[in-house]
mmCIF file of C-alpha atoms in Angstrom:
data_model
loop_
_atom_site.group_PDB
_atom_site.id
_atom_site.type_symbol
_atom_site.label_atom_id
_atom_site.label_comp_id
_atom_site.label_asym_id
_atom_site.label_seq_id
_atom_site.Cartn_x
_atom_site.Cartn_y
_atom_site.Cartn_z
ATOM 1 C CA THR A 7 -13.930 -15.437 22.238
ATOM 2 C CA ALA A 8 -11.937 -17.810 20.073
ATOM 3 C CA ARG A 9 -10.776 -21.345 20.840
ATOM 4 C CA LEU A 10 -8.488 -24.111 19.548
ATOM 5 C CA SER A 11 -9.194 -27.744 20.402
ATOM 6 C CA LEU A 12 -7.499 -31.126 19.918
ATOM 7 C CA ASN A 13 -9.898 -34.004 19.164
ATOM 8 C CA TYR A 14 -9.402 -37.745 19.370
ATOM 9 C CA ARG A 15 -11.436 -40.051 17.092
ATOM 10 C CA PHE A 16 -12.289 -43.547 18.442
ATOM 11 C CA GLY A 17 -12.170 -46.666 16.435
ATOM 12 C CA ASN A 18 -10.206 -47.464 13.330
ATOM 13 C CA GLY A 19 -11.386 -45.206 10.561
ATOM 14 C CA LYS A 20 -9.102 -46.857 8.043
ATOM 15 C CA HIS A 21 -11.723 -49.542 7.414
ATOM 16 C CA GLU A 22 -14.148 -46.892 6.136
ATOM 17 C CA PRO A 23 -14.303 -46.652 2.357
ATOM 18 C CA VAL A 24 -12.802 -43.477 0.827
ATOM 19 C CA ASP A 25 -15.238 -41.277 -1.034
ATOM 20 C CA ASN A 26 -13.514 -40.327 -4.321
ATOM 21 C CA SER A 27 -16.644 -38.889 -5.918
ATOM 22 C CA ILE A 28 -15.477 -35.271 -5.386
ATOM 23 C CA PRO A 29 -12.502 -34.540 -7.604
ATOM 24 C CA PRO A 30 -9.487 -33.039 -5.821
ATOM 25 C CA VAL A 31 -8.425 -29.488 -6.383
ATOM 26 C CA THR A 32 -5.473 -29.388 -8.766
ATOM 27 C CA SER A 33 -5.546 -25.778 -9.929
ATOM 28 C CA SER A 34 -3.438 -22.861 -8.755
ATOM 29 C CA TRP A 35 -4.682 -20.260 -6.267
ATOM 30 C CA THR A 36 -3.440 -17.553 -8.697
ATOM 31 C CA ALA A 37 -6.590 -15.786 -9.893
ATOM 32 C CA PRO A 38 -8.834 -12.790 -9.238
ATOM 33 C CA TYR A 39 -11.969 -13.517 -7.221
ATOM 34 C CA MET A 40 -15.190 -11.971 -5.848
ATOM 35 C CA GLY A 41 -17.582 -13.103 -3.210
ATOM 36 C CA VAL A 42 -20.420 -12.412 -0.756
ATOM 37 C CA GLY A 43 -20.654 -13.221 2.908
ATOM 38 C CA ALA A 44 -22.158 -12.436 6.328
ATOM 39 C CA GLY A 45 -20.929 -12.151 9.863
ATOM 40 C CA ALA A 46 -21.390 -10.679 13.300
ATOM 41 C CA GLY A 47 -19.331 -8.685 15.711
ATOM 42 C CA THR A 48 -19.044 -6.177 18.544
ATOM 43 C CA ALA A 49 -17.762 -2.620 18.886
ATOM 44 C CA ASP A 50 -16.442 -1.255 22.145
ATOM 45 C CA THR A 51 -16.227 2.530 22.096
ATOM 46 C CA LYS A 52 -14.575 4.262 25.043
ATOM 47 C CA ALA A 53 -16.165 7.699 25.409
ATOM 48 C CA GLY A 54 -15.184 10.512 27.770
ATOM 49 C CA ILE A 55 -14.702 14.202 28.275
ATOM 50 C CA GLY A 56 -11.113 15.363 28.717
ATOM 51 C CA GLU A 57 -8.913 13.325 31.041
ATOM 52 C CA GLU A 58 -11.204 13.188 34.147
ATOM 53 C CA LEU A 59 -14.868 12.789 33.178
ATOM 54 C CA GLY A 60 -15.978 9.760 31.183
ATOM 55 C CA PHE A 61 -19.185 8.391 29.752
ATOM 56 C CA GLY A 62 -17.860 4.852 29.978
ATOM 57 C CA HIS A 63 -18.084 2.150 27.264
ATOM 58 C CA LEU A 64 -20.625 2.077 24.444
ATOM 59 C CA ALA A 65 -20.797 -1.565 23.475
ATOM 60 C CA ASN A 66 -22.382 -1.965 20.050
ATOM 61 C CA ASP A 67 -23.158 -5.389 18.566
ATOM 62 C CA GLY A 68 -24.920 -6.739 15.523
ATOM 63 C CA ALA A 69 -24.569 -8.431 12.158
ATOM 64 C CA PHE A 70 -23.491 -7.395 8.632
ATOM 65 C CA LEU A 71 -23.489 -8.403 5.010
ATOM 66 C CA THR A 72 -20.257 -8.064 3.041
ATOM 67 C CA PHE A 73 -19.088 -8.016 -0.576
ATOM 68 C CA ASN A 74 -15.464 -8.641 -1.409
ATOM 69 C CA ALA A 75 -13.066 -8.802 -4.313
ATOM 70 C CA GLY A 76 -9.332 -9.527 -4.530
ATOM 71 C CA TYR A 77 -6.444 -11.281 -6.221
ATOM 72 C CA ASP A 78 -4.287 -14.160 -4.951
ATOM 73 C CA TYR A 79 -0.911 -15.213 -6.278
ATOM 74 C CA GLN A 80 0.548 -18.671 -5.501
ATOM 75 C CA LEU A 81 4.348 -18.274 -4.886
ATOM 76 C CA ASN A 82 5.019 -22.003 -4.810
ATOM 77 C CA SER A 83 3.438 -25.232 -3.596
ATOM 78 C CA ARG A 84 3.006 -23.915 -0.016
ATOM 79 C CA PHE A 85 2.649 -20.143 0.068
ATOM 80 C CA VAL A 86 0.020 -17.726 -1.262
ATOM 81 C CA VAL A 87 -0.066 -13.901 -1.118
ATOM 82 C CA GLY A 88 -2.940 -11.631 -2.011
ATOM 83 C CA ALA A 89 -4.696 -8.292 -1.882
ATOM 84 C CA PHE A 90 -8.380 -7.612 -1.346
ATOM 85 C CA GLY A 91 -11.096 -5.073 -0.549
ATOM 86 C CA ASP A 92 -14.309 -5.455 1.384
ATOM 87 C CA ALA A 93 -17.456 -3.336 1.619
ATOM 88 C CA SER A 94 -19.939 -4.257 4.394
ATOM 89 C CA TYR A 95 -23.389 -3.123 5.247
ATOM 90 C CA THR A 96 -23.456 -3.215 9.036
ATOM 91 C CA ASN A 97 -26.110 -2.888 11.736
ATOM 92 C CA PHE A 98 -24.113 -2.476 14.973
ATOM 93 C CA GLY A 99 -26.613 -0.676 17.236
ATOM 94 C CA TYR A 100 -26.201 0.552 20.762
ATOM 95 C CA ASP A 101 -29.202 1.396 22.941
ATOM 96 C CA ALA A 102 -28.890 1.946 26.705
ATOM 97 C CA ASP A 103 -31.590 3.005 29.154
ATOM 98 C CA LEU A 104 -30.870 3.682 32.839
ATOM 99 C CA LYS A 105 -33.726 4.660 35.149
ATOM 100 C CA ILE A 106 -33.508 5.492 38.935
ATOM 101 C CA SER A 107 -36.619 6.066 41.086
ATOM 102 C CA ALA A 108 -36.740 7.352 44.694
ATOM 103 C CA GLY A 109 -39.348 9.222 46.751
ATOM 104 C CA GLY A 110 -41.747 9.640 43.860
ATOM 105 C CA LEU A 111 -39.057 11.096 41.613
ATOM 106 C CA SER A 112 -37.447 9.302 38.624
ATOM 107 C CA GLU A 113 -34.457 10.010 36.543
ATOM 108 C CA SER A 114 -33.773 8.293 33.215
ATOM 109 C CA GLU A 115 -30.962 8.475 30.725
ATOM 110 C CA THR A 116 -30.827 6.976 27.249
ATOM 111 C CA VAL A 117 -27.994 6.679 24.769
ATOM 112 C CA HIS A 118 -28.190 5.549 21.117
ATOM 113 C CA ASN A 119 -25.869 5.246 18.150
ATOM 114 C CA ASN A 120 -25.058 2.834 15.310
ATOM 115 C CA PHE A 121 -22.003 1.744 13.340
ATOM 116 C CA GLU A 122 -22.590 1.575 9.520
ATOM 117 C CA ASN A 123 -20.872 1.056 6.228
ATOM 118 C CA LEU A 124 -17.596 -0.689 7.034
ATOM 119 C CA LEU A 125 -14.844 -0.513 4.362
ATOM 120 C CA MET A 126 -11.540 -2.433 4.445
ATOM 121 C CA VAL A 127 -8.547 -2.786 2.051
ATOM 122 C CA GLY A 128 -5.610 -5.012 2.831
ATOM 123 C CA GLY A 129 -3.430 -7.974 2.051
ATOM 124 C CA ARG A 130 -2.793 -11.494 3.294
ATOM 125 C CA ILE A 131 -0.230 -14.235 3.279
ATOM 126 C CA GLY A 132 -1.102 -17.842 3.664
ATOM 127 C CA TYR A 133 0.267 -21.379 4.078
ATOM 128 C CA LEU A 134 -1.296 -24.334 2.189
ATOM 129 C CA THR A 135 -1.732 -27.254 4.561
ATOM 130 C CA ALA A 136 -3.095 -29.086 1.518
ATOM 131 C CA PRO A 137 -3.640 -28.015 -2.069
ATOM 132 C CA ASP A 138 -7.208 -27.025 -1.254
ATOM 133 C CA THR A 139 -6.822 -25.559 2.250
ATOM 134 C CA LEU A 140 -5.240 -22.236 3.098
ATOM 135 C CA LEU A 141 -4.386 -20.861 6.591
ATOM 136 C CA PHE A 142 -3.658 -17.155 6.413
ATOM 137 C CA VAL A 143 -3.078 -13.899 8.313
ATOM 138 C CA SER A 144 -4.319 -10.578 7.035
ATOM 139 C CA GLY A 145 -3.990 -6.846 7.733
ATOM 140 C CA GLY A 146 -4.690 -3.423 6.255
ATOM 141 C CA TYR A 147 -6.706 -0.215 6.350
ATOM 142 C CA ALA A 148 -10.307 0.126 7.751
ATOM 143 C CA ASN A 149 -12.892 2.856 7.610
ATOM 144 C CA ALA A 150 -16.319 2.898 9.280
ATOM 145 C CA GLY A 151 -19.182 5.304 9.803
ATOM 146 C CA LEU A 152 -20.689 6.102 13.180
ATOM 147 C CA SER A 153 -24.164 7.688 13.310
ATOM 148 C CA ASP A 154 -25.127 10.513 15.609
ATOM 149 C CA THR A 155 -24.725 9.602 19.268
ATOM 150 C CA ARG A 156 -27.725 10.852 21.221
ATOM 151 C CA PHE A 157 -27.861 11.349 25.025
ATOM 152 C CA ASN A 158 -31.255 12.162 26.641
ATOM 153 C CA LEU A 159 -31.803 13.078 30.279
ATOM 154 C CA ARG A 160 -35.326 12.987 31.742
ATOM 155 C CA PHE A 161 -36.856 13.795 35.161
ATOM 156 C CA ASN A 162 -40.310 12.380 35.846
ATOM 157 C CA ASP A 163 -40.619 11.546 32.094
ATOM 158 C CA VAL A 164 -39.923 15.158 31.124
ATOM 159 C CA THR A 165 -36.882 15.766 28.967
ATOM 160 C CA VAL A 166 -34.484 18.056 30.718
ATOM 161 C CA ASP A 167 -31.643 18.027 28.183
ATOM 162 C CA SER A 168 -30.615 16.227 25.014
ATOM 163 C CA ALA A 169 -27.074 16.209 23.594
ATOM 164 C CA VAL A 170 -25.838 14.964 20.228
ATOM 165 C CA VAL A 171 -22.346 13.972 19.195
ATOM 166 C CA ASP A 172 -22.491 14.413 15.401
ATOM 167 C CA GLY A 173 -21.712 11.245 13.440
ATOM 168 C CA ARG A 174 -18.526 10.890 11.384
ATOM 169 C CA ARG A 175 -16.331 8.355 9.705
ATOM 170 C CA PHE A 176 -13.385 6.749 11.566
ATOM 171 C CA SER A 177 -10.204 5.483 10.006
ATOM 172 C CA GLY A 178 -7.791 2.907 11.402
ATOM 173 C CA GLY A 179 -6.232 -0.497 10.766
ATOM 174 C CA PHE A 180 -7.039 -4.179 11.236
ATOM 175 C CA VAL A 181 -5.247 -7.521 11.745
ATOM 176 C CA GLY A 182 -6.877 -10.890 11.369
ATOM 177 C CA GLY A 183 -6.594 -14.500 10.327
ATOM 178 C CA GLY A 184 -8.618 -17.419 9.073
ATOM 179 C CA ILE A 185 -8.937 -20.425 6.882
ATOM 180 C CA GLU A 186 -10.100 -20.828 3.308
ATOM 181 C CA THR A 187 -10.956 -24.129 1.624
ATOM 182 C CA ARG A 188 -11.503 -24.776 -2.074
ATOM 183 C CA ILE A 189 -14.772 -26.633 -2.775
ATOM 184 C CA ASN A 190 -13.718 -27.031 -6.453
ATOM 185 C CA ASP A 191 -11.450 -25.223 -8.856
ATOM 186 C CA SER A 192 -13.718 -22.092 -8.871
ATOM 187 C CA LEU A 193 -15.610 -21.966 -5.531
ATOM 188 C CA SER A 194 -14.063 -21.518 -2.067
ATOM 189 C CA LEU A 195 -15.426 -21.078 1.475
ATOM 190 C CA LYS A 196 -13.612 -18.668 3.796
ATOM 191 C CA ALA A 197 -13.889 -18.088 7.555
ATOM 192 C CA GLU A 198 -12.083 -15.086 9.067
ATOM 193 C CA TYR A 199 -11.677 -13.068 12.332
ATOM 194 C CA ARG A 200 -10.533 -9.445 12.361
ATOM 195 C CA TYR A 201 -9.607 -6.981 15.089
ATOM 196 C CA ILE A 202 -10.053 -3.379 13.996
ATOM 197 C CA ASP A 203 -8.700 -0.347 15.917
ATOM 198 C CA PHE A 204 -9.727 3.130 14.901
ATOM 199 C CA GLY A 205 -7.677 5.110 17.399
ATOM 200 C CA ASP A 206 -9.233 8.069 19.327
ATOM 201 C CA GLU A 207 -10.856 11.179 17.947
ATOM 202 C CA ASP A 208 -11.712 14.507 19.637
ATOM 203 C CA LEU A 209 -15.388 15.417 18.891
ATOM 204 C CA SER A 210 -17.886 17.837 20.305
ATOM 205 C CA ALA A 211 -21.390 17.419 21.800
ATOM 206 C CA ARG A 212 -24.110 20.030 21.150
ATOM 207 C CA SER A 213 -27.234 20.502 23.140
ATOM 208 C CA THR A 214 -30.593 20.257 21.375
ATOM 209 C CA SER A 215 -32.484 21.659 24.338
ATOM 210 C CA PHE A 216 -30.344 24.796 24.812
ATOM 211 C CA PRO A 217 -29.210 26.143 21.404
ATOM 212 C CA GLY A 218 -25.657 27.372 21.394
ATOM 213 C CA ALA A 219 -24.617 25.234 24.366
ATOM 214 C CA GLY A 220 -22.234 22.312 23.934
ATOM 215 C CA ILE A 221 -19.181 20.420 25.173
ATOM 216 C CA GLU A 222 -15.818 20.320 23.452
ATOM 217 C CA GLY A 223 -13.157 17.691 23.860
ATOM 218 C CA VAL A 224 -15.379 14.629 23.765
ATOM 219 C CA LYS A 225 -13.102 11.646 22.997
ATOM 220 C CA PHE A 226 -14.304 8.523 21.131
ATOM 221 C CA ASP A 227 -12.046 5.494 20.909
ATOM 222 C CA PRO A 228 -13.817 2.599 19.018
ATOM 223 C CA VAL A 229 -12.539 -0.928 18.579
ATOM 224 C CA LEU A 230 -14.352 -3.585 16.549
ATOM 225 C CA GLN A 231 -14.071 -7.323 16.562
ATOM 226 C CA ILE A 232 -15.790 -9.264 13.826
ATOM 227 C CA GLY A 233 -16.127 -12.833 12.454
ATOM 228 C CA MET A 234 -17.410 -13.624 8.995
ATOM 229 C CA LEU A 235 -18.025 -16.398 6.567
ATOM 230 C CA SER A 236 -17.846 -15.777 2.790
ATOM 231 C CA LEU A 237 -18.289 -17.748 -0.417
ATOM 232 C CA ASN A 238 -15.829 -16.724 -3.124
ATOM 233 C CA TRP A 239 -15.840 -17.327 -6.902
ATOM 234 C CA ARG A 240 -12.533 -17.361 -8.765
ATOM 235 C CA LEU A 241 -12.639 -15.789 -12.192
ATOM 236 C CA GLY A 242 -11.011 -17.060 -15.344
ATOM 237 C CA ASN A 243 -9.349 -20.476 -15.548
ATOM 238 C CA PRO A 244 -7.228 -21.007 -12.448
ATOM 239 C CA SER A 245 -5.834 -24.310 -13.741
ATOM 240 C CA ALA A 246 -4.234 -22.534 -16.708
ATOM 241 C CA ALA A 247 -2.450 -20.029 -14.489
ATOM 242 C CA SER A 248 -0.296 -22.425 -12.454
ATOM 243 C CA ASP A 249 3.288 -23.316 -13.215
ATOM 244 C CA ALA A 250 3.954 -24.438 -9.610
ATOM 245 C CA PRO A 251 3.570 -28.108 -8.632
ATOM 246 C CA LEU A 252 0.718 -28.684 -6.181
ATOM 247 C CA LYS A 253 1.851 -31.992 -4.723
#
């Protein structure tokens, strides 16, 4: 979920003294940068066989660490464009266990997989609400790895069959948006949301209990939603790169 709120402050804040101890940002946004961050998200994978039979939804969730690098160019006093790349170590696991018991008999099914190693390359365009605050939208290419998906079927705690959908990498695209604020001329803090769609892929499931047996035409359609917070360091001397007025 995401939300937007309008807040009303009581009293007359104009009587409060203004803290001028932190110097204002006066440098340009034009500069290369690199940073580190962390975030969390969910992955909803629709899985099914052909057009009729479906497994349902595999809903992964978890957290990740990310490393990013990019370059921003300030067009004028209000607009900034840029390009960037992210590499994230993710831990989006899915574990489901369904057990049914009746008349002394029990049936249990387990499913497990994990999203890992998320890569994204894209661009952004932003609007400066103040010289140190940028609202932006972003978009680009995304690639993620999905580990083997394992399905186990057991009767009275005895494994009857196990099936594996071999892991692979998925490619797709993302759109997002966020806000970045400059702490000083070199450091900035960025918060961003991204929606990532990998499209659907036709895979195959193989049986580990009955060698040579398997199922073709298994469809996987994963979608990720992530939110992240990162701290970025601008390289060089941004103040020397600006010819645009920042008033």
